[in-house]
Amino acid sequence: MEQEGYNYLTQDFAAKVATQKDEEVTLEYTEFLSMADPTSGEDNYYAAMTVIAEVSAKKLEYVIQDKLSLEFYLTQEVFMDLQEFFTPEELTQWEDKLVYGYEEDTGRKWVAAVDITDIPFIRDNVTSDGPIYFSLGGSTEKLPMCREMWEYILAWEPKE
């Protein structure tokens, strides 16, 4: 992510929501290394466990991720069903961009992520190739803050 985007999601967002002394806005970066490189297995394991641990500890509100990460975490049950977050109108608006998870044992289909590749914030700030997705941590207790962040990301003014 470009530095300007990082600042927007941290310092600028913190100023917007006027956080209290005991609150902070942080943005953590986790990267998977090449899956084809046999020496990167341990690094990838620790990267994967970071997100899982943060969800377990109720410290992860949202994730902006690439396709590889999404596919991995879909099998780990770390995301909230976005039907609990989005309004019916938003689900309709984003319908062709929604990514579903599937629980084999129950047959339940649920909304795990939304493809945000084409929104201005992503186009201007994310340097990764391929699609980019937004998900919520499955244990987040801060849905109002997540809503503010979602709207803040969508409010990014595109560069000329």
Coordinates of N, CA and C in Angstrom, one line a residue:
M1 N 0.8 -1.2 0.0 CA 0.0 0.0 0.0 C 0.9 1.2 0.0
E2 N 0.5 2.2 -0.7 CA 1.2 3.5 -0.8 C 1.1 4.2 0.6
Q3 N 2.1 5.0 0.9 CA 2.2 5.7 2.2 C 1.0 6.6 2.4
E4 N 0.5 7.2 1.3 CA -0.6 8.1 1.5 C -1.9 7.3 1.9
G5 N -2.1 6.1 1.3 CA -3.2 5.3 1.7 C -3.1 4.8 3.1
Y6 N -1.9 4.4 3.5 CA -1.6 4.0 4.9 C -2.0 5.1 5.9
N7 N -1.5 6.3 5.6 CA -1.8 7.5 6.4 C -3.3 7.8 6.5
Y8 N -4.0 7.6 5.4 CA -5.4 7.8 5.3 C -6.2 6.9 6.2
L9 N -5.7 5.6 6.3 CA -6.4 4.6 7.1 C -6.0 4.7 8.5
T10 N -4.9 5.4 8.9 CA -4.5 5.4 10.3 C -4.6 6.8 10.8
Q11 N -3.7 7.7 10.6 CA -3.7 9.0 11.1 C -4.9 9.8 10.8
D12 N -5.3 9.8 9.5 CA -6.4 10.6 9.1 C -7.7 10.1 9.6
F13 N -7.8 8.8 9.6 CA -9.1 8.2 10.2 C -9.2 8.4 11.7
A14 N -8.0 8.3 12.4 CA -8.0 8.6 13.8 C -8.5 10.0 14.1
A15 N -8.0 10.9 13.3 CA -8.4 12.3 13.5 C -9.9 12.5 13.2
K16 N -10.4 11.8 12.2 CA -11.8 11.9 11.9 C -12.7 11.4 13.0
V17 N -12.3 10.3 13.6 CA -13.2 9.7 14.6 C -12.8 10.2 16.0
A18 N -11.8 11.1 16.1 CA -11.4 11.7 17.4 C -11.3 10.6 18.5
T19 N -10.4 9.7 18.3 CA -10.2 8.6 19.3 C -9.9 9.1 20.7
Q20 N -10.3 8.4 21.6 CA -10.0 8.7 23.0 C -8.6 8.2 23.3
K21 N -8.1 8.6 24.5 CA -6.7 8.3 24.9 C -6.4 6.8 25.0
D22 N -7.4 6.1 25.3 CA -7.2 4.6 25.5 C -7.5 3.9 24.2
E23 N -7.8 4.6 23.1 CA -8.1 3.9 21.8 C -7.0 4.3 20.8
E24 N -6.8 3.5 19.9 CA -5.8 3.8 18.8 C -6.3 3.2 17.5
V25 N -5.8 3.8 16.5 CA -6.1 3.2 15.1 C -4.8 2.7 14.6
T26 N -4.7 1.4 14.4 CA -3.5 0.8 13.8 C -3.9 0.0 12.6
L27 N -2.9 -0.1 11.8 CA -3.0 -0.9 10.5 C -1.8 -1.8 10.5
E28 N -2.2 -3.1 10.5 CA -1.1 -4.1 10.4 C -1.0 -4.7 9.0
Y29 N 0.2 -5.1 8.7 CA 0.5 -5.6 7.3 C 1.0 -7.0 7.5
T30 N 0.4 -7.9 6.8 CA 0.8 -9.3 6.8 C 1.0 -9.7 5.3
E31 N 2.0 -10.4 5.0 CA 2.3 -10.8 3.6 C 2.7 -12.2 3.5
F32 N 2.0 -12.9 2.6 CA 2.4 -14.3 2.2 C 3.5 -14.2 1.2
L33 N 4.5 -15.0 1.4 CA 5.6 -15.1 0.4 C 5.2 -16.1 -0.6
S34 N 6.1 -16.3 -1.6 CA 5.8 -17.3 -2.7 C 5.5 -18.7 -2.2
M35 N 4.3 -19.2 -2.6 CA 4.0 -20.5 -2.2 C 4.8 -21.6 -3.0
A36 N 5.4 -21.2 -4.1 CA 6.3 -22.1 -4.8 C 7.7 -22.2 -4.2
D37 N 8.1 -21.3 -3.3 CA 9.4 -21.4 -2.6 C 9.3 -22.2 -1.4
P38 N 9.9 -23.4 -1.4 CA 9.8 -24.3 -0.2 C 10.4 -23.7 1.1
T39 N 11.2 -22.6 1.0 CA 11.8 -22.0 2.2 C 10.9 -21.0 2.8
S40 N 9.8 -20.7 2.2 CA 8.9 -19.7 2.7 C 7.8 -20.2 3.6
G41 N 7.7 -21.5 3.8 CA 6.7 -22.2 4.5 C 6.5 -21.7 5.9
E42 N 7.6 -21.5 6.6 CA 7.5 -21.1 8.0 C 7.0 -19.6 8.1
D43 N 7.6 -18.8 7.2 CA 7.1 -17.4 7.2 C 5.6 -17.3 6.9
N44 N 5.2 -18.1 5.9 CA 3.8 -18.1 5.6 C 2.9 -18.6 6.7
Y45 N 3.4 -19.5 7.4 CA 2.6 -20.1 8.6 C 2.4 -18.9 9.6
Y46 N 3.5 -18.2 10.0 CA 3.4 -17.2 10.9 C 2.5 -16.0 10.4
A47 N 2.6 -15.7 9.2 CA 1.7 -14.7 8.6 C 0.3 -15.1 8.7
A48 N 0.0 -16.3 8.4 CA -1.4 -16.8 8.5 C -1.9 -16.8 9.9
M49 N -1.1 -17.2 10.8 CA -1.5 -17.3 12.2 C -1.7 -15.9 12.9
T50 N -1.1 -14.9 12.4 CA -1.3 -13.6 12.9 C -2.7 -13.2 12.8
V51 N -3.3 -13.3 11.6 CA -4.7 -12.9 11.4 C -5.6 -13.8 12.2
I52 N -5.4 -15.1 12.2 CA -6.2 -16.0 13.0 C -6.2 -15.7 14.5
A53 N -5.0 -15.4 15.0 CA -4.9 -15.0 16.4 C -5.6 -13.7 16.7
E54 N -5.5 -12.7 15.8 CA -6.2 -11.5 16.1 C -7.7 -11.6 16.1
V55 N -8.2 -12.4 15.2 CA -9.6 -12.7 15.2 C -10.0 -13.4 16.5
S56 N -9.3 -14.3 16.9 CA -9.5 -15.0 18.2 C -9.5 -14.1 19.4
A57 N -8.6 -13.1 19.4 CA -8.5 -12.2 20.4 C -9.4 -11.0 20.3
K58 N -10.3 -11.0 19.3 CA -11.2 -9.9 19.0 C -10.5 -8.5 18.8
K59 N -9.3 -8.6 18.1 CA -8.5 -7.4 17.8 C -8.5 -7.0 16.4
L60 N -9.2 -7.8 15.5 CA -9.2 -7.5 14.1 C -10.6 -7.1 13.6
E61 N -10.7 -5.8 13.1 CA -12.0 -5.3 12.7 C -12.2 -5.6 11.2
Y62 N -11.2 -5.3 10.3 CA -11.4 -5.5 8.9 C -10.1 -6.0 8.3
V63 N -10.3 -6.5 7.0 CA -9.1 -7.0 6.3 C -9.3 -6.5 4.9
I64 N -8.2 -5.9 4.3 CA -8.1 -5.6 2.9 C -7.1 -6.6 2.4
Q65 N -7.5 -7.4 1.4 CA -6.6 -8.6 1.1 C -6.7 -8.9 -0.4
D66 N -5.7 -9.7 -0.8 CA -5.6 -10.1 -2.2 C -6.3 -11.5 -2.3
K67 N -6.4 -12.0 -3.5 CA -7.1 -13.3 -3.7 C -6.5 -14.5 -3.0
L68 N -5.2 -14.5 -2.9 CA -4.5 -15.6 -2.2 C -4.9 -15.7 -0.8
S69 N -4.9 -14.5 -0.1 CA -5.2 -14.4 1.3 C -6.7 -14.8 1.5
L70 N -7.6 -14.3 0.6 CA -9.0 -14.6 0.7 C -9.2 -16.1 0.6
E71 N -8.7 -16.7 -0.3 CA -8.9 -18.1 -0.5 C -8.4 -18.9 0.7
F72 N -7.3 -18.5 1.2 CA -6.8 -19.2 2.4 C -7.7 -19.0 3.6
Y73 N -8.0 -17.8 3.9 CA -8.8 -17.5 5.1 C -10.3 -17.9 5.0
L74 N -10.8 -18.1 3.8 CA -12.1 -18.7 3.7 C -12.2 -20.0 4.3
T75 N -11.2 -20.8 4.3 CA -11.2 -22.1 4.9 C -11.0 -22.1 6.4
Q76 N -10.6 -20.9 7.0 CA -10.3 -20.8 8.4 C -11.4 -20.2 9.2
E77 N -12.5 -19.8 8.6 CA -13.7 -19.3 9.3 C -13.3 -18.1 10.2
V78 N -12.6 -17.1 9.6 CA -12.2 -15.9 10.3 C -13.1 -14.7 9.9
F79 N -13.9 -14.8 8.9 CA -14.7 -13.6 8.5 C -16.1 -13.6 9.0
M80 N -16.6 -12.4 9.2 CA -18.0 -12.2 9.5 C -18.9 -12.4 8.2
D81 N -20.1 -12.9 8.4 CA -21.0 -12.9 7.3 C -21.4 -11.4 7.0
L82 N -21.1 -10.9 5.8 CA -21.3 -9.5 5.5 C -22.8 -9.2 5.4
Q83 N -23.7 -10.2 5.4 CA -25.1 -10.0 5.4 C -25.5 -9.4 6.8
E84 N -24.7 -9.6 7.8 CA -24.9 -9.0 9.1 C -24.4 -7.5 9.1
F85 N -23.7 -7.1 8.2 CA -23.1 -5.8 8.1 C -23.8 -4.9 7.1
F86 N -23.9 -5.3 5.9 CA -24.5 -4.5 4.8 C -26.0 -4.5 4.9
T87 N -26.6 -3.4 4.5 CA -28.0 -3.3 4.4 C -28.5 -4.1 3.2
P88 N -29.7 -4.5 3.1 CA -30.2 -5.2 1.9 C -29.9 -4.4 0.6
E89 N -30.0 -3.1 0.7 CA -29.8 -2.2 -0.5 C -28.3 -2.3 -0.9
E90 N -27.4 -2.3 0.1 CA -26.0 -2.4 -0.2 C -25.6 -3.8 -0.8
L91 N -26.3 -4.8 -0.2 CA -26.0 -6.2 -0.8 C -26.5 -6.2 -2.3
T92 N -27.5 -5.6 -2.6 CA -28.0 -5.5 -4.0 C -27.0 -4.7 -4.8
Q93 N -26.6 -3.5 -4.3 CA -25.6 -2.7 -5.0 C -24.3 -3.4 -5.3
W94 N -23.8 -4.2 -4.4 CA -22.5 -4.8 -4.5 C -22.7 -6.3 -5.0
E95 N -23.9 -6.7 -5.4 CA -24.2 -8.1 -5.7 C -23.2 -8.8 -6.6
D96 N -22.8 -8.1 -7.6 CA -21.8 -8.8 -8.6 C -20.4 -8.8 -8.1
K97 N -20.2 -8.2 -6.9 CA -18.8 -8.1 -6.3 C -18.7 -8.9 -5.1
L98 N -19.8 -9.6 -4.6 CA -19.7 -10.4 -3.4 C -19.1 -11.7 -3.6
V99 N -18.3 -12.1 -2.6 CA -17.6 -13.4 -2.6 C -18.2 -14.3 -1.5
Y100 N -18.7 -15.5 -1.8 CA -19.4 -16.3 -0.9 C -18.5 -17.4 -0.3
G101 N -18.7 -17.7 1.0 CA -18.1 -18.8 1.6 C -19.2 -19.9 1.6
Y102 N -18.7 -21.1 1.8 CA -19.7 -22.2 1.8 C -19.3 -23.2 2.9
E103 N -20.2 -23.5 3.8 CA -20.0 -24.5 4.9 C -20.5 -25.8 4.4
E104 N -19.5 -26.7 4.1 CA -19.9 -28.0 3.6 C -20.8 -28.8 4.5
D105 N -20.5 -28.8 5.8 CA -21.3 -29.7 6.7 C -22.8 -29.2 6.8
T106 N -23.0 -27.9 6.7 CA -24.4 -27.4 6.8 C -25.0 -27.0 5.5
G107 N -24.2 -26.8 4.5 CA -24.7 -26.3 3.2 C -25.0 -24.8 3.1
R108 N -24.6 -24.1 4.2 CA -24.9 -22.7 4.3 C -23.9 -21.9 3.4
K109 N -24.5 -21.0 2.7 CA -23.7 -20.1 1.8 C -23.8 -18.7 2.5
W110 N -22.6 -18.0 2.6 CA -22.6 -16.8 3.4 C -21.6 -15.8 2.6
V111 N -21.8 -14.5 2.9 CA -21.0 -13.5 2.2 C -19.8 -13.2 3.0
A112 N -18.6 -13.6 2.4 CA -17.3 -13.5 3.1 C -16.6 -12.2 2.8
A113 N -16.8 -11.7 1.6 CA -16.0 -10.5 1.2 C -16.7 -9.8 0.0
V114 N -16.2 -8.6 -0.2 CA -16.6 -7.9 -1.4 C -15.4 -7.4 -2.1
D115 N -15.5 -7.6 -3.4 CA -14.4 -7.2 -4.3 C -14.4 -5.6 -4.4
I116 N -13.3 -5.0 -4.0 CA -13.2 -3.6 -4.0 C -12.1 -3.1 -4.9
T117 N -11.7 -3.9 -5.8 CA -10.6 -3.6 -6.7 C -10.8 -2.3 -7.5
D118 N -12.0 -2.0 -7.9 CA -12.2 -0.9 -8.7 C -12.6 0.4 -8.0
I119 N -12.6 0.4 -6.7 CA -12.9 1.7 -6.0 C -11.7 2.6 -6.0
P120 N -11.9 3.9 -6.0 CA -10.8 4.8 -6.1 C -9.7 4.6 -5.1
F121 N -10.0 4.3 -3.8 CA -9.0 4.2 -2.8 C -8.0 3.1 -3.2
I122 N -8.5 2.0 -3.6 CA -7.7 0.8 -4.0 C -6.9 1.1 -5.3
R123 N -7.5 1.7 -6.3 CA -6.8 2.0 -7.5 C -5.7 3.0 -7.2
D124 N -5.8 3.9 -6.3 CA -4.8 4.9 -6.0 C -3.7 4.5 -5.0
N125 N -4.0 3.5 -4.2 CA -3.1 3.2 -3.1 C -2.6 1.8 -3.0
V126 N -3.2 0.8 -3.6 CA -2.8 -0.6 -3.5 C -1.9 -0.9 -4.7
T127 N -0.8 -1.5 -4.5 CA 0.2 -1.7 -5.5 C 0.2 -3.2 -6.0
S128 N -0.7 -4.0 -5.4 CA -0.7 -5.4 -5.7 C -1.5 -5.7 -7.0
D129 N -1.0 -6.7 -7.7 CA -1.8 -7.1 -8.9 C -2.9 -8.0 -8.5
G130 N -4.0 -7.9 -9.3 CA -5.1 -8.8 -9.1 C -6.2 -8.2 -8.2
P131 N -7.2 -8.9 -8.0 CA -8.3 -8.4 -7.2 C -8.0 -8.2 -5.8
I132 N -8.7 -7.2 -5.2 CA -8.5 -6.9 -3.8 C -9.9 -6.9 -3.1
Y133 N -10.0 -7.5 -1.9 CA -11.2 -7.7 -1.2 C -11.2 -7.1 0.2
F134 N -12.5 -6.8 0.6 CA -12.7 -6.3 1.9 C -13.5 -7.3 2.7
S135 N -13.1 -7.6 3.9 CA -13.9 -8.5 4.8 C -13.8 -8.0 6.2
L136 N -14.7 -8.5 7.0 CA -14.7 -8.1 8.5 C -14.3 -9.3 9.3
G137 N -13.5 -9.0 10.3 CA -13.1 -10.1 11.3 C -14.3 -10.7 11.9
G138 N -14.4 -12.0 12.0 CA -15.5 -12.7 12.5 C -15.9 -12.4 13.9
S139 N -15.0 -11.9 14.7 CA -15.3 -11.7 16.1 C -15.4 -10.2 16.5
T140 N -15.4 -9.3 15.5 CA -15.4 -7.9 15.8 C -16.6 -7.5 16.6
E141 N -16.4 -6.7 17.6 CA -17.5 -6.2 18.4 C -17.7 -4.7 18.1
K142 N -17.0 -4.2 17.1 CA -17.1 -2.8 16.8 C -17.7 -2.5 15.4
L143 N -18.9 -3.0 15.2 CA -19.5 -2.8 13.9 C -19.8 -1.3 13.6
P144 N -20.1 -0.4 14.5 CA -20.2 1.0 14.1 C -18.9 1.6 13.6
M145 N -17.8 1.2 14.2 CA -16.5 1.7 13.8 C -16.2 1.1 12.4
C146 N -16.5 -0.2 12.2 CA -16.3 -0.8 10.9 C -17.1 -0.1 9.8
R147 N -18.4 0.3 10.2 CA -19.2 1.0 9.2 C -18.5 2.4 8.9
E148 N -18.0 3.1 9.9 CA -17.3 4.3 9.6 C -16.1 4.1 8.7
M149 N -15.4 3.1 9.0 CA -14.2 2.8 8.1 C -14.6 2.4 6.7
W150 N -15.6 1.6 6.5 CA -16.1 1.3 5.2 C -16.5 2.5 4.4
E151 N -17.3 3.4 5.1 CA -17.7 4.6 4.4 C -16.5 5.5 4.2
Y152 N -15.5 5.5 5.1 CA -14.3 6.4 4.9 C -13.5 5.9 3.7
I153 N -13.4 4.6 3.5 CA -12.7 4.1 2.4 C -13.4 4.4 1.1
L154 N -14.7 4.3 1.1 CA -15.5 4.7 -0.1 C -15.5 6.2 -0.4
A155 N -15.2 7.0 0.6 CA -15.2 8.5 0.5 C -13.9 9.0 0.0
W156 N -12.9 8.2 -0.3 CA -11.6 8.6 -0.8 C -11.8 9.4 -2.1
E157 N -11.2 10.6 -2.1 CA -11.2 11.4 -3.3 C -10.1 10.9 -4.3
P158 N -10.6 10.5 -5.5 CA -9.6 9.9 -6.4 C -8.5 11.0 -6.8
K159 N -7.3 10.5 -7.1 CA -6.3 11.4 -7.7 C -6.7 11.7 -9.1
E160 N -6.2 12.8 -9.5 CA -6.5 13.3 -10.9 C -5.8 12.4 -11.9

